[in-house]
Coordinates of C-alpha atoms in Angstrom, one line a residue:
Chain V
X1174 CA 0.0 0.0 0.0
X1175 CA 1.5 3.6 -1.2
X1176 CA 1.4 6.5 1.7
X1177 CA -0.5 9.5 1.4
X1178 CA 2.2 12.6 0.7
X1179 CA 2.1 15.9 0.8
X1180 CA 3.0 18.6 -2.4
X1181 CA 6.3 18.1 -1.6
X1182 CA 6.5 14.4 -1.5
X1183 CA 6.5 14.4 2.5
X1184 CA 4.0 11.7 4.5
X1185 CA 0.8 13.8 5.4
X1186 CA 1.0 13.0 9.5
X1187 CA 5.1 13.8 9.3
X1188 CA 4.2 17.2 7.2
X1189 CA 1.5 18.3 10.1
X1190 CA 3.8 17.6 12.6
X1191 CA 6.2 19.8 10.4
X1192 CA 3.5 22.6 10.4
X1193 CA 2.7 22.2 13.8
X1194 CA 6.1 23.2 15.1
X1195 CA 5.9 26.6 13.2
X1196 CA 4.2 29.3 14.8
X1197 CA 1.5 30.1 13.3
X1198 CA 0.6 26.1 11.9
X1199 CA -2.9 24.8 13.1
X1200 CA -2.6 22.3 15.3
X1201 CA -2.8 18.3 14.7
X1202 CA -5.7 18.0 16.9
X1203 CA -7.8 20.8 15.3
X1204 CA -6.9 19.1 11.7
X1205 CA -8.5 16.0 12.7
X1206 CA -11.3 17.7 14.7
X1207 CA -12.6 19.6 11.2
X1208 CA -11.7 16.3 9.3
X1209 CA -14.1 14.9 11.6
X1210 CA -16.4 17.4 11.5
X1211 CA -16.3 17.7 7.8
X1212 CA -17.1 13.5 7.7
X1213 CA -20.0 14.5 10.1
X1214 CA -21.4 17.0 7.7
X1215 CA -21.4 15.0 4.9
X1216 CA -22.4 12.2 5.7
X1217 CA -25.8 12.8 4.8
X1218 CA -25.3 13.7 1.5
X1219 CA -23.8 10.7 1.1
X1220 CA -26.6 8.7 2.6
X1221 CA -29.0 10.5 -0.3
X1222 CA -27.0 10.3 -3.1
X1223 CA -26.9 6.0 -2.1
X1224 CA -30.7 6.5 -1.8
X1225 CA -31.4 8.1 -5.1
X1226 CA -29.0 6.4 -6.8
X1227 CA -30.7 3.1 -5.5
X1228 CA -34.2 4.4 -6.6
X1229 CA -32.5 5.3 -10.5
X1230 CA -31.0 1.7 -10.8
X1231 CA -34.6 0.0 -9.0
X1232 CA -36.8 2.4 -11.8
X1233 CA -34.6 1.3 -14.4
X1234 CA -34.7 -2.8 -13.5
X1235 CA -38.6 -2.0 -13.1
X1236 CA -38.4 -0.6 -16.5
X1237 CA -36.4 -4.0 -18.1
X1238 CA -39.1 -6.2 -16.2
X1239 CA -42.2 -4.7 -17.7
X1240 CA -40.0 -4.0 -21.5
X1241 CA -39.6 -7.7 -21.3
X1242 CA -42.9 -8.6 -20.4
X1243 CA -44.2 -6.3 -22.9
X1244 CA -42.0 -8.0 -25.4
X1245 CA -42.9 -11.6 -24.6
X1246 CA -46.9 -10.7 -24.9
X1247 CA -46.1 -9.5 -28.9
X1248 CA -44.1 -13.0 -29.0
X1249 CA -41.8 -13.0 -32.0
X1250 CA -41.9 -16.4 -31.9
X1251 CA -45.2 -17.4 -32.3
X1252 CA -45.8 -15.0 -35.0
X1253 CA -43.1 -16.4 -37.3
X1254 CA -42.9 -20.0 -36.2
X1255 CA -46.4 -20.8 -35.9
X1256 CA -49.2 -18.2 -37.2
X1257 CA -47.3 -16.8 -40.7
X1258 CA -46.5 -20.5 -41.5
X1259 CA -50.1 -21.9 -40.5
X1260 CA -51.8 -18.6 -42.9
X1261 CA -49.0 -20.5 -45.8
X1262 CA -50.6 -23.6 -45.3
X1263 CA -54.1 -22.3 -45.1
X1264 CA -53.6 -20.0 -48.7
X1265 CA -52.2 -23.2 -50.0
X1266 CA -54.9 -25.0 -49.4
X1267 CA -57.2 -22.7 -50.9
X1268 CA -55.2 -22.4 -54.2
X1269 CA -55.5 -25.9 -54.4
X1270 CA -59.1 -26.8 -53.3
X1271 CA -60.0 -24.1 -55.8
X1272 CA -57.8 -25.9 -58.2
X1273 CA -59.5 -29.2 -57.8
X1274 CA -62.8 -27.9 -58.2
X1275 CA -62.2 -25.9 -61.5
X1276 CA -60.5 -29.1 -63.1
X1277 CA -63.7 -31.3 -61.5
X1278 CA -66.1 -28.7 -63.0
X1279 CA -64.4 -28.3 -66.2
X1280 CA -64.1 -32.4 -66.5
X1281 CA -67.7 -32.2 -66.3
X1282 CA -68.2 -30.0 -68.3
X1283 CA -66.0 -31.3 -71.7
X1284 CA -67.6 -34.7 -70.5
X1285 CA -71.5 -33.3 -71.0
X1286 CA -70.1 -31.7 -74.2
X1287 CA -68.3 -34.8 -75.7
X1288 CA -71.5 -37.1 -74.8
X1289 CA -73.6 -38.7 -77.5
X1290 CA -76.7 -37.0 -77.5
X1291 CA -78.8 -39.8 -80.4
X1292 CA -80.6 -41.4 -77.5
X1293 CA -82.5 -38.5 -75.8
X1294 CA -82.9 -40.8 -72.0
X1295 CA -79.4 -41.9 -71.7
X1296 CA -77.5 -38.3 -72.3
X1297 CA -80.1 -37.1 -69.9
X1298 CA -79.6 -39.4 -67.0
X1299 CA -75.6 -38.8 -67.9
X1300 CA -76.5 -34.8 -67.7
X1301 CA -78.3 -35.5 -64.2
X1302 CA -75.5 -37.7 -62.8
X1303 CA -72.8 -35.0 -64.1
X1304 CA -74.9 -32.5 -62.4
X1305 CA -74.9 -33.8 -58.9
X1306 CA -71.0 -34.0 -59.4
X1307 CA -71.3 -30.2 -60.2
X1308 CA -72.6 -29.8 -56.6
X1309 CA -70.3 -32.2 -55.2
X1310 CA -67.3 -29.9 -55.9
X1311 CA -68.6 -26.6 -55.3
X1312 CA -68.6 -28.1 -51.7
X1313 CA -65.0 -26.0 -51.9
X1314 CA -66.6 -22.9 -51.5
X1315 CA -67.5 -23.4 -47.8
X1316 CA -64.1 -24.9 -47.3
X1317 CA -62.1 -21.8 -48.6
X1318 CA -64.5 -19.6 -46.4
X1319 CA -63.6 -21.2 -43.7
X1320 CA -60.0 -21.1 -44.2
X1321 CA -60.3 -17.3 -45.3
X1322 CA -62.1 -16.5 -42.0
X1323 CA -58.4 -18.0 -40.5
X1324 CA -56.4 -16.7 -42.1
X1325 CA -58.3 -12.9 -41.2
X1326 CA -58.2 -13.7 -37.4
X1327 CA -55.0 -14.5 -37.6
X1328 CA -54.2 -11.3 -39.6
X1329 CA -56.2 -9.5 -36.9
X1330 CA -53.8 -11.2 -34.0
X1331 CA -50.9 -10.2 -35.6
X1332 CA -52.1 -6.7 -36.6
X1333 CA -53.1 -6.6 -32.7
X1334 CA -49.4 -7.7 -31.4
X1335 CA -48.0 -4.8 -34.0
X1336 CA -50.2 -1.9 -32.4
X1337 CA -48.7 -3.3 -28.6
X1338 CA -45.5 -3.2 -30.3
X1339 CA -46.0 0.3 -32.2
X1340 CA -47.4 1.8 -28.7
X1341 CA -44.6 0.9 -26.6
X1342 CA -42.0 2.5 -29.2
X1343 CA -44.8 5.6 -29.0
X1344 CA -45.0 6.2 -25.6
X1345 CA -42.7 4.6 -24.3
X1346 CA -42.9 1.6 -22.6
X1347 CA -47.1 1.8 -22.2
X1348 CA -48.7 -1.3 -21.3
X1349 CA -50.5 -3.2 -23.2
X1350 CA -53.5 -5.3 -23.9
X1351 CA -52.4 -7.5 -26.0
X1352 CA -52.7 -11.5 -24.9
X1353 CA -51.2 -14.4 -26.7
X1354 CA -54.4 -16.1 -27.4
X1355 CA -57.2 -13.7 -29.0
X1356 CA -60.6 -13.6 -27.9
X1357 CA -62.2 -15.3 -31.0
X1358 CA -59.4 -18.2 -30.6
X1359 CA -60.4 -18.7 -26.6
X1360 CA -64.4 -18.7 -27.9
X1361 CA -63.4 -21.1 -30.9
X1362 CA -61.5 -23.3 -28.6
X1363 CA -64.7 -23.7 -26.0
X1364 CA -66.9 -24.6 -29.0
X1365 CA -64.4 -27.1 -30.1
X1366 CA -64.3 -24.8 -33.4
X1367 CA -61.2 -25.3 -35.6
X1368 CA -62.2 -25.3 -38.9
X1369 CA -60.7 -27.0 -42.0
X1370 CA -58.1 -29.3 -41.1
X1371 CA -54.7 -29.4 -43.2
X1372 CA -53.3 -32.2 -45.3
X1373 CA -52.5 -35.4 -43.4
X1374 CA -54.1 -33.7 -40.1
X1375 CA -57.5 -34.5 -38.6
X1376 CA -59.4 -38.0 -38.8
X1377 CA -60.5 -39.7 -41.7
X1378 CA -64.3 -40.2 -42.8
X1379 CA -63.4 -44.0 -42.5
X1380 CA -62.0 -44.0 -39.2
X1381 CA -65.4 -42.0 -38.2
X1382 CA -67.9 -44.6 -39.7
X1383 CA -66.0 -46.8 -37.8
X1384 CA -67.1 -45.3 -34.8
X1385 CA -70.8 -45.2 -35.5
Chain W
X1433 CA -99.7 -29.8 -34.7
X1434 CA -97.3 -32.5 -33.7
X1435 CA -95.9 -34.8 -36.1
X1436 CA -94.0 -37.8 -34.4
X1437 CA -90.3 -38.5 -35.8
X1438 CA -90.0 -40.8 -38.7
X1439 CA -88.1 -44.1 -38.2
X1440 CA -88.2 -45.1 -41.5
X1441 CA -86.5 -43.4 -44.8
X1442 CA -89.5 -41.6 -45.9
X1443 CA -88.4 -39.3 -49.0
X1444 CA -91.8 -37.2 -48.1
X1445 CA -90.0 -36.9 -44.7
X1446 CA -88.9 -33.8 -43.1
X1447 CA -85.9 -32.5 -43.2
X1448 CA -84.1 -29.7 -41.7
X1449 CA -80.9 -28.5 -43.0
X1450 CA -78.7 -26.0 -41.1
X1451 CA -75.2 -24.3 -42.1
X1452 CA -74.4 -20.2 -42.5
X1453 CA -73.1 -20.7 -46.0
X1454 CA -75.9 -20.1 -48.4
X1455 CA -73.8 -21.7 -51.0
X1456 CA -73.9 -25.0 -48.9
X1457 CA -77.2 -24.9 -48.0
X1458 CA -78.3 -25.2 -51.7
X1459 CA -75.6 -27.8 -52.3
X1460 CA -77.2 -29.9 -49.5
X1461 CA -80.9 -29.0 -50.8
X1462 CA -79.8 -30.0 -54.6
X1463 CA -78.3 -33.2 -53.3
X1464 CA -81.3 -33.9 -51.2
X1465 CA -83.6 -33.4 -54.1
X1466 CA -81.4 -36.0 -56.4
X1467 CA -82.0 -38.7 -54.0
X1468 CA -85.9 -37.7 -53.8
X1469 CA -86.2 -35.7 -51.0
X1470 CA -88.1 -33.1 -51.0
X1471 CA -89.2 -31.7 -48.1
X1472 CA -86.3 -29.6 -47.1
X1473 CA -86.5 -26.7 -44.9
X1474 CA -83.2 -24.5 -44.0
X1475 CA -81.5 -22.4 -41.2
X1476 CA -78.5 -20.5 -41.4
X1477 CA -77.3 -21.1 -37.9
X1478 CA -78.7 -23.1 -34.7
X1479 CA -80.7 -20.1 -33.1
X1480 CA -82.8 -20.2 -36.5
X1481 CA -83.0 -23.9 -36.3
X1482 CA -84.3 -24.1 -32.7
X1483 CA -87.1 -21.0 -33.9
X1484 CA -88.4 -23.7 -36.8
X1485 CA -88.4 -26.3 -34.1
X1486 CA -90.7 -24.3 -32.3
X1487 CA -93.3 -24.5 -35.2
X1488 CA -92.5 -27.7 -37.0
X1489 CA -91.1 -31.1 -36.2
X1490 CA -88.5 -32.8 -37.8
X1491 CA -87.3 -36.0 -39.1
X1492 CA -83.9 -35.5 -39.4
X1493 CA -81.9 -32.8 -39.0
X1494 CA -78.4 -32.1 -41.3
X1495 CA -76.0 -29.5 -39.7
X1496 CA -73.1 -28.2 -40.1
X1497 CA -70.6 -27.7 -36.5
X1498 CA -68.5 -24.3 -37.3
X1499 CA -71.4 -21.0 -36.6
X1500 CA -72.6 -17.9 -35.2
X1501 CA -74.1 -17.3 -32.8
X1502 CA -75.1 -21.1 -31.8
X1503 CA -73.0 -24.2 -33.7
X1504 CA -74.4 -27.2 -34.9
X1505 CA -73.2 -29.0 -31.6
X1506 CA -74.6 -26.8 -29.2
X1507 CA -77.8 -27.2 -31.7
X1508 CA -77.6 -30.9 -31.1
X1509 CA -77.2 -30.4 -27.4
X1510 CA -80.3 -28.4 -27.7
X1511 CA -81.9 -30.6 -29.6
X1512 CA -81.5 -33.8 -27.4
X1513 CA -82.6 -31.9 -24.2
X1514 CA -85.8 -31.0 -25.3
X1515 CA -88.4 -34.2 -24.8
X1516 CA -90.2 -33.1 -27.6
X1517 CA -87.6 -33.2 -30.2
X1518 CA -84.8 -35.5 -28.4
X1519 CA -85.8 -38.3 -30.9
X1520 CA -85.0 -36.6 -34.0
X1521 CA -82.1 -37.7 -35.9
X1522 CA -79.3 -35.7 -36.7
X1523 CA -76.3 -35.8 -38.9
X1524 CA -73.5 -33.4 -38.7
X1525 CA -71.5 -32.3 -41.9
X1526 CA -68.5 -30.5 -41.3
X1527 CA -65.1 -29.6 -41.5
X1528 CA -64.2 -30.1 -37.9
X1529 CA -62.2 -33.1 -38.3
X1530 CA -59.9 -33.3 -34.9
X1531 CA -61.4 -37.0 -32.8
X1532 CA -62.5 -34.9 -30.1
X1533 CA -64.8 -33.4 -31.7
X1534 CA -66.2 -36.2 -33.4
X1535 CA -66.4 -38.0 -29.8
X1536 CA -67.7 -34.8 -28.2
X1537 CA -70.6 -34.9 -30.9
X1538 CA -71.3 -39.1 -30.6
X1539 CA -71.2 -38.4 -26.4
X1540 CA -74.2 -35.7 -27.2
X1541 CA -75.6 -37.9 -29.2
X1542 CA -75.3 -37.4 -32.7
X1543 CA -76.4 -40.0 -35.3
X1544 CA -73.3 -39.7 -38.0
X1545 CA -71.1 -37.6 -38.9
X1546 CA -69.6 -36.5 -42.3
X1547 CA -66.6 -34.8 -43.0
X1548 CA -66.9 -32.4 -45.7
X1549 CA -66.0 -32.1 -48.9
X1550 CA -68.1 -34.9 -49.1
X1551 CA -69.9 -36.9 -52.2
X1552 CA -73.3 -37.3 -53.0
X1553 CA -72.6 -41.2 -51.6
X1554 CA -71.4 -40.5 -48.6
X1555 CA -74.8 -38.5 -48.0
X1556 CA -76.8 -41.3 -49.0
X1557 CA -74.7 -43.9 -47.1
X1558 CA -75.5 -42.0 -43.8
X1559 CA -78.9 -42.2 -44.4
X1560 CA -79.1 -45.1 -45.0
X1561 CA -77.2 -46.2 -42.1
X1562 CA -79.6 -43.6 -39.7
X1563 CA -82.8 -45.2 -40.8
X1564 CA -81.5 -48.4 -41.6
X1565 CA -83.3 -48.8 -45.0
X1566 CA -81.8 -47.8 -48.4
X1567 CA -82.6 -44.9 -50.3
X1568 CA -84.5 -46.4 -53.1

């Protein structure tokens, strides 16, 4: 450990007992006495700069909480791994149910148009039977609607997480509202309502008339 | 007036068909007609089904699962609980494919279940099945 000197390189202690043998020095004693005195006084000070520093540092780990739990409710994650791919997989779907049914329609269609029309009875029970195919495959209408209507809630629950995410950038670190599950996906999931299932997903009609 | 449930595959019977897409609903009435029925009512959700219940009885009932503000399950619940109608049959055709809802709609006592898209066989093999006669 170095020792405290003076300007002119002498120890502090041996440069008061220097000063206090000329005659007008301040004695040792009184030296410490103000030092003391001086400790006392500022003690205080000291104490309140601890205490506000303490209450900068607590606001500012208060502030990282809540940033974080704001951050976790917009959930990056589920966005990008889950939702975004799951809207892909619905818009594919869609392209190709539509797909199917145009080619099914259009099947029919060149079928009705090819067929031999010299005995009147038999092209019109072919006509009829074609027909009912027709219906068959507009079935995809109420299919795509449904996946549509998915595909918009999840838009909405993503456009929801944004406006959390826009507001805290705004002001600052607000609050927000914002929950992982939406309100339409907690009501869907107590009616048991999920809608169109994807490819490979769900049960098959044969494995449900096997269990009437 | 009261008229009593049909057990057998009558095509004057009466049938009540129920889904919010108007597009479906006149799928469902088309294909109904092809296999020679034709006494087919329609409701675009299950609060408008329970309302015709209230003035009509019917044989069976066709419904689809997924709609506002009352779904074809909580139609069949409704369905089942009343005395009056609990005896009517009733087929769901739907999308919702996951097992628990099929076993949540057997447990409330649905009579079949079709998943849809579905074909114009399918439809008659379920009634068939229901009634236990063949659509002649």
């Amino acid at each position: 450990m170095s020792v405290a000197t003076a300007s002119d390189g002498a120890p502090f202690a041996q440069q008061a007992e220097l000063d206090s043998n000329a005659d007008n020095a301040i004695p040792l004693r009184e030296v410490i006495s103000m030092a003391e005195k001086v400790t006392a006084a500022l003690k205080p000070l000291v104490r309140s700069l601890d205490k506000a520093m303490y209450r900068e540092l607590k606001d500012m780990l208060d502030s990282i909480e809540a940033l974080r739990g704001d951050l976790s409710k917009v959930d990056p994650d589920d966005i990008f791994s889950r939702r975004i791919p799951e809207m892909g997989r619905e818009l594919s779907a869609i392209v190709s149910a539509t797909e199917v049914a145009t080619n099914s329609i259009m099947n029919i269609a060149e079928q009705v148009l090819a067929a031999d029309k010299s005995d009147p009875a038999a092209y019109g029970a072919l006509v009829e039977q074609h027909m009912m195919a027709i219906f068959e495959a507009c079935t995809f209408q109420d299919l795509t609607g449904q996946r549509v209507t998915r595909v918009i809630q999840t838009i909405e629950v993503i456009e929801e997480r944004i406006e959390v995410l826009c507001r805290m950038i705004e002001n600052n670190q607000i609050t927000p509202t914002a929950s992982k599950v939406s309100d339409t996906e907690k009501r869907n999931r107590a009616r048991l309502v999920k809608g169109p299932a994807n490819q490979g997903e769900g049960i098959s009609q044969d494995a449900i008339d096997s269990m009437f | 007036m009261y008229w009593g449930p049909t057990m057998t595959l009558d095509k004057n019977m009466r049938i009540l068909i129920v889904d919010d897409y108007a597009t479906m609903l006149r799928i469902l009435r088309n294909l109904l007609k092809q296999l020679g029925f034709e006494n087919v009512h329609d409701a675009s959700d299950g609060k408008e089904a329970l309302r015709r219940f209230e003035t009509c009885r019917y044989d069976l009932v066709i419904s689809d699962w997924n709609m506002e503000p009352m779904t074809g399950f909580e139609l069949l619940k409704a369905v089942r609980a009343n005395p009056e109608t609990a005896g009517t049959k009733f087929i769901m055709i739907t999308a919702e494919s996951a097992t628990e809802n099929v076993i949540a709609a057997k447990r409330a006592g649905v009579d079949n279940y079709i998943i849809k898209p579905f074909t114009t066989e399918v439809l008659r093999g379920k009634l068939e099945a229901v009634f236990h006669q063949q659509v002649a």
